[in-house]
Amino acid sequence: MTVHTASAQPLVHRLLLTGAAGGLGRELRRRLPAHCTVLRLSDVAELGSAAAHEELVPAALEDRAAMLNLLADVDAVVHLGGVSTEQPFDAILPANIVGVYNLYEAARIHGVRRIVFASSNHVTGFYKQSEVVSPLAPVRPDGYYGISKAFGENLSRFYFDRYGIETVCLRIGSSFPEPVDRRMLATWLSYDDLERLVVASLSAPVVGHSIVYGMSDNAVSWWDNTPARHIGYRPQDSSEPFRAARQAAQPQIDLTDPAAVFQGGGFVKRGPFKD
Ligand code: 15L
């Protein structure tokens, strides 16, 4: 990967964005061109037509040959692809477990040096909202989705230790235009801060294998990013302007409801699923 420090030059030559048709993928599709020369976009869903600076390469994450083709000539990856909510295990397995293996194997074969991996706060969703967790704390996934993201974090650590592929794992909180419920006052990540986080992860000179929570500068927070300060992410937004409206919409908190007690919110209550 070629990282340039001069602002006139793009950070990366050819940058691959997986999951480009998803909510965050569409947002980064319009923001990342400022930071690369060529943006290669991939998804299994419709991507529309390619702009001049774009390459569209549809691929299923579980298709090993397609993934090998997808990573050719790529300098860095922002990996958003995969299932992004709690689901039965069989729905998680292909894209989030097999797929992330295929991605790293293809990266190893093609010599890709840095990956930004969209992990999730659900890797630690079974910590309580009364606790503050750092990336160094033991994982406590709140479902199969969180387990799959913990797998991706472990797999990427192995690929760094064994092959030197650097990864920043982003434990993304709730990245939406604005916080839509009380929980998101703590977990919200604005789109502008998402871009800052991804750009910091791509541009920090040395990241090794790092884990950082993806959150804005919220007044109430359950996560401590101190161990990830080397990435240089400085959030500039806050959920505070939305507090009054969110609290008015949800004035009562039911402390017998696990969704109100645990950091993972409603994810902690999903399942058991029928086969
Ligand atoms: C996630 O990991 C999901 O992808 C997203 O849809 C949100 O639900 C988010 O977590 C959250 O915790 O709010």
Coordinates of C-alpha atoms and ligand atoms in Angstrom, one line a residue:
M1 CA 0.0 0.0 0.0
T2 CA 1.2 3.5 -0.8
V3 CA 0.3 6.0 1.9
H4 CA 0.9 9.6 1.0
T5 CA 0.9 12.3 3.6
A6 CA 0.6 15.3 1.3
S7 CA -3.1 16.3 1.2
A8 CA -2.9 17.0 -2.6
Q9 CA -2.4 13.3 -3.3
P10 CA -4.9 10.5 -2.6
L11 CA -4.2 8.2 0.3
V12 CA -4.5 5.0 -1.7
H13 CA -4.3 4.2 -5.4
R14 CA -6.9 1.4 -5.9
L15 CA -9.2 1.1 -2.9
L16 CA -11.7 -1.8 -2.6
L17 CA -15.0 -1.2 -0.8
T18 CA -17.0 -4.3 -0.2
G19 CA -20.7 -4.1 0.8
A20 CA -20.9 -1.0 -1.3
A21 CA -24.6 -1.3 -1.9
G22 CA -25.5 -1.3 1.8
G23 CA -26.3 1.7 4.0
L24 CA -22.8 2.6 5.1
G25 CA -21.4 1.4 1.7
R26 CA -23.5 3.9 -0.2
E27 CA -22.4 6.6 2.2
L28 CA -18.7 5.8 1.8
R29 CA -19.1 5.3 -2.0
R30 CA -19.7 9.1 -2.3
R31 CA -17.0 10.0 0.3
L32 CA -14.0 7.8 -0.4
P33 CA -13.3 9.1 -3.9
A34 CA -11.6 12.1 -2.2
H35 CA -9.1 9.7 -0.7
C36 CA -8.2 7.3 -3.6
T37 CA -7.6 7.3 -7.3
V38 CA -9.7 4.3 -8.2
L39 CA -12.6 3.0 -6.1
R40 CA -13.4 -0.6 -6.7
L41 CA -16.9 -1.4 -5.5
S42 CA -18.3 -4.8 -4.7
D43 CA -21.5 -6.3 -3.5
V44 CA -24.0 -9.0 -4.4
A45 CA -26.8 -6.4 -4.6
E46 CA -27.2 -3.9 -7.5
L47 CA -24.5 -1.2 -7.6
G48 CA -25.9 0.9 -10.4
S49 CA -23.6 2.3 -13.0
A50 CA -19.9 3.1 -12.6
A51 CA -18.6 6.7 -12.4
A52 CA -15.4 7.5 -14.1
H53 CA -13.3 6.8 -11.0
E54 CA -15.1 3.6 -10.2
E55 CA -14.8 -0.1 -11.0
L56 CA -17.8 -2.4 -10.3
V57 CA -16.8 -6.0 -9.5
P58 CA -19.8 -7.9 -8.1
A59 CA -18.8 -10.9 -5.9
A60 CA -20.3 -13.1 -3.3
L61 CA -18.0 -13.2 -0.3
E62 CA -18.4 -17.0 0.0
D63 CA -17.2 -17.5 -3.6
R64 CA -13.4 -18.1 -3.2
A65 CA -12.6 -17.7 -6.9
A66 CA -14.6 -14.5 -7.2
M67 CA -12.9 -13.1 -4.1
L68 CA -9.5 -13.9 -5.6
N69 CA -10.4 -12.0 -8.7
L70 CA -11.8 -9.1 -6.7
L71 CA -8.6 -8.5 -4.7
A72 CA -6.3 -8.4 -7.8
D73 CA -4.4 -5.1 -8.1
V74 CA -6.0 -3.7 -4.9
D75 CA -3.9 -1.5 -2.6
A76 CA -6.2 -1.4 0.5
V77 CA -9.6 -2.6 1.5
V78 CA -12.6 -1.2 3.4
H79 CA -14.5 -4.4 4.2
L80 CA -18.2 -3.7 5.0
G81 CA -19.6 -6.7 3.2
G82 CA -21.6 -9.4 4.9
V83 CA -24.7 -9.9 7.1
S84 CA -25.1 -6.8 9.4
T85 CA -27.8 -7.9 11.8
E86 CA -28.4 -10.8 14.2
Q87 CA -29.6 -13.9 12.2
P88 CA -29.7 -17.7 12.5
F89 CA -26.2 -19.2 12.3
D90 CA -26.7 -20.7 8.8
A91 CA -27.4 -17.2 7.5
I92 CA -24.3 -15.8 9.1
L93 CA -21.9 -18.5 8.1
P94 CA -21.3 -18.0 4.3
A95 CA -20.6 -14.3 4.1
N96 CA -19.3 -13.5 7.6
I97 CA -17.2 -16.6 8.4
V98 CA -16.3 -18.2 5.1
G99 CA -16.3 -14.8 3.4
V100 CA -13.9 -13.1 5.7
Y101 CA -11.5 -16.0 5.3
N102 CA -11.8 -15.7 1.5
L103 CA -11.0 -12.0 1.7
Y104 CA -7.9 -12.4 3.8
E105 CA -6.6 -15.4 1.7
A106 CA -7.1 -13.3 -1.4
A107 CA -5.4 -10.3 0.3
R108 CA -2.4 -12.6 1.2
I109 CA -2.1 -14.0 -2.3
H110 CA -2.2 -10.5 -3.9
G111 CA 0.0 -8.8 -1.3
V112 CA -2.6 -6.3 0.0
R113 CA -1.0 -4.6 3.0
R114 CA -3.9 -3.0 4.9
I115 CA -7.6 -3.8 5.5
V116 CA -10.2 -1.7 7.4
F117 CA -12.6 -4.4 8.8
A118 CA -16.1 -3.3 9.8
S119 CA -16.5 -5.2 13.0
S120 CA -19.3 -4.3 15.4
N121 CA -20.1 -3.2 19.0
H122 CA -22.0 -6.5 19.2
V123 CA -18.6 -8.2 19.8
T124 CA -19.0 -6.9 23.3
G125 CA -22.7 -6.5 23.4
F126 CA -23.2 -8.5 26.6
Y127 CA -21.4 -6.0 28.7
K128 CA -23.8 -3.9 30.7
Q129 CA -24.6 -0.3 29.9
S130 CA -23.2 0.6 33.4
E131 CA -19.7 -0.6 32.3
V132 CA -17.0 1.1 30.2
V133 CA -15.2 -1.3 27.9
S134 CA -12.0 -0.9 26.0
P135 CA -10.7 -2.8 23.0
L136 CA -8.5 -4.7 25.4
A137 CA -11.4 -6.3 27.3
P138 CA -12.4 -9.9 26.7
V139 CA -15.1 -10.2 24.0
R140 CA -18.7 -10.9 25.1
P141 CA -20.6 -11.3 21.8
D142 CA -24.4 -10.9 22.0
G143 CA -25.3 -13.4 19.2
Y144 CA -24.1 -15.2 16.1
Y145 CA -23.5 -11.9 14.3
G146 CA -21.3 -10.6 17.1
I147 CA -19.5 -14.0 17.2
S148 CA -18.8 -13.7 13.4
K149 CA -17.3 -10.3 13.9
A150 CA -15.2 -11.6 16.8
F151 CA -14.1 -14.3 14.3
G152 CA -13.1 -11.6 11.8
E153 CA -11.1 -9.8 14.5
N154 CA -9.3 -13.0 15.4
L155 CA -8.7 -14.0 11.8
S156 CA -7.3 -10.6 11.0
R157 CA -5.0 -10.7 14.0
F158 CA -3.7 -14.1 12.7
Y159 CA -3.1 -12.6 9.2
F160 CA -1.1 -9.8 10.8
D161 CA 1.0 -12.0 13.1
R162 CA 1.6 -14.6 10.4
Y163 CA 1.7 -12.5 7.2
G164 CA 2.0 -8.9 8.2
I165 CA -1.3 -7.7 6.7
E166 CA -2.3 -4.7 8.8
T167 CA -6.0 -4.4 9.9
V168 CA -7.9 -1.8 11.8
C169 CA -11.1 -3.4 13.2
L170 CA -13.8 -0.8 13.6
R171 CA -16.3 -1.9 16.3
I172 CA -19.0 0.3 14.8
G173 CA -21.7 1.5 17.1
S174 CA -24.8 2.9 15.4
S175 CA -24.0 4.7 12.2
F176 CA -27.2 6.5 11.0
P177 CA -28.0 10.0 10.0
E178 CA -29.1 10.6 13.6
P179 CA -29.6 8.6 16.8
V180 CA -33.1 7.0 16.5
D181 CA -33.5 5.8 20.1
R182 CA -32.1 6.4 23.6
R183 CA -29.4 3.7 23.3
M184 CA -28.0 5.4 20.3
L185 CA -27.2 8.5 22.4
A186 CA -24.3 6.4 23.6
T187 CA -23.5 4.4 20.4
W188 CA -24.1 6.9 17.6
L189 CA -21.4 7.4 14.9
S190 CA -22.2 10.2 12.5
Y191 CA -21.5 9.7 8.8
D192 CA -18.9 12.5 8.9
D193 CA -17.1 10.7 11.9
L194 CA -17.4 7.4 10.1
E195 CA -15.5 8.9 7.2
R196 CA -12.9 10.4 9.6
L197 CA -12.5 7.0 11.2
V198 CA -12.0 5.2 7.9
V199 CA -9.6 7.8 6.6
A200 CA -7.6 7.7 9.9
S201 CA -7.4 3.9 9.7
L202 CA -6.1 4.1 6.1
S203 CA -3.6 6.9 6.7
A204 CA -2.1 6.1 10.1
P205 CA 1.5 5.1 9.2
V206 CA 1.6 2.0 11.4
V207 CA -1.5 0.3 12.7
G208 CA -0.4 -3.4 13.1
H209 CA -3.6 -5.1 14.3
S210 CA -5.8 -2.5 16.0
I211 CA -9.3 -2.4 17.4
V212 CA -11.2 0.8 17.8
Y213 CA -14.8 1.6 18.7
G214 CA -16.7 3.5 16.0
M215 CA -18.5 6.2 17.9
S216 CA -18.8 10.0 17.8
D217 CA -17.8 12.3 20.6
N218 CA -20.9 11.4 22.6
A219 CA -21.3 12.8 26.2
V220 CA -22.4 9.4 27.5
S221 CA -20.2 6.5 26.3
W222 CA -19.7 2.9 27.1
W223 CA -16.4 2.6 25.3
D224 CA -12.9 3.8 25.9
N225 CA -10.8 4.2 22.8
T226 CA -7.6 5.2 24.7
P227 CA -5.7 2.0 23.5
A228 CA -6.5 3.1 19.9
R229 CA -5.1 6.6 20.1
H230 CA -2.3 5.8 17.7
I231 CA -4.8 5.7 14.9
G232 CA -5.4 9.4 15.3
Y233 CA -9.2 9.3 15.0
R234 CA -10.7 12.5 16.4
P235 CA -14.5 12.5 16.3
Q236 CA -16.1 15.9 15.8
D237 CA -19.8 15.2 16.2
S238 CA -21.9 14.4 19.2
S239 CA -25.4 12.8 19.9
E240 CA -26.0 15.5 22.6
P241 CA -28.2 17.8 20.3
F242 CA -30.6 14.8 19.9
R243 CA -30.8 14.0 23.6
A244 CA -33.9 15.9 24.5
A245 CA -36.0 14.6 21.6
R246 CA -34.9 10.9 22.2
Q247 CA -35.6 11.1 25.9
A248 CA -39.0 12.7 25.3
A249 CA -39.9 9.9 22.9
Q250 CA -38.8 7.3 25.4
P251 CA -39.3 8.8 28.8
Q252 CA -39.4 5.4 30.7
I253 CA -36.6 2.8 30.8
D254 CA -37.7 -0.7 31.8
L255 CA -34.7 -2.1 33.7
T256 CA -36.1 -5.6 33.5
D257 CA -35.7 -5.5 29.8
P258 CA -32.3 -6.9 28.7
A259 CA -32.3 -4.5 25.8
A260 CA -32.1 -1.6 28.3
V261 CA -29.5 -3.3 30.5
F262 CA -26.9 -4.6 28.0
Q263 CA -24.9 -2.6 25.5
G264 CA -26.1 -4.7 22.6
G265 CA -29.6 -3.5 23.0
G266 CA -32.3 -5.5 21.2
F267 CA -29.6 -7.8 19.7
V268 CA -29.2 -9.6 23.1
K269 CA -32.8 -10.8 22.9
R270 CA -32.9 -12.3 19.4
G271 CA -33.3 -16.0 19.1
P272 CA -33.5 -18.9 19.7
F273 CA -34.0 -19.4 16.0
K274 CA -35.9 -22.3 14.4
D275 CA -33.8 -24.5 12.0
Ligands
15L1 C1 -24.7 -3.2 14.1 O1 -23.7 -3.9 14.1 C2 -25.6 -3.3 12.9 O2 -25.0 -3.5 11.7 C3 -26.5 -2.0 12.8 O3 -27.5 -2.3 11.9 C4 -26.9 -1.4 14.1 O4 -28.0 -2.2 14.6 C5 -25.8 -1.4 15.1 O5 -25.0 -2.5 15.2 C6 -26.3 -1.0 16.5 O6 -25.8 -1.6 17.5 O7 -27.0 -0.1 16.7

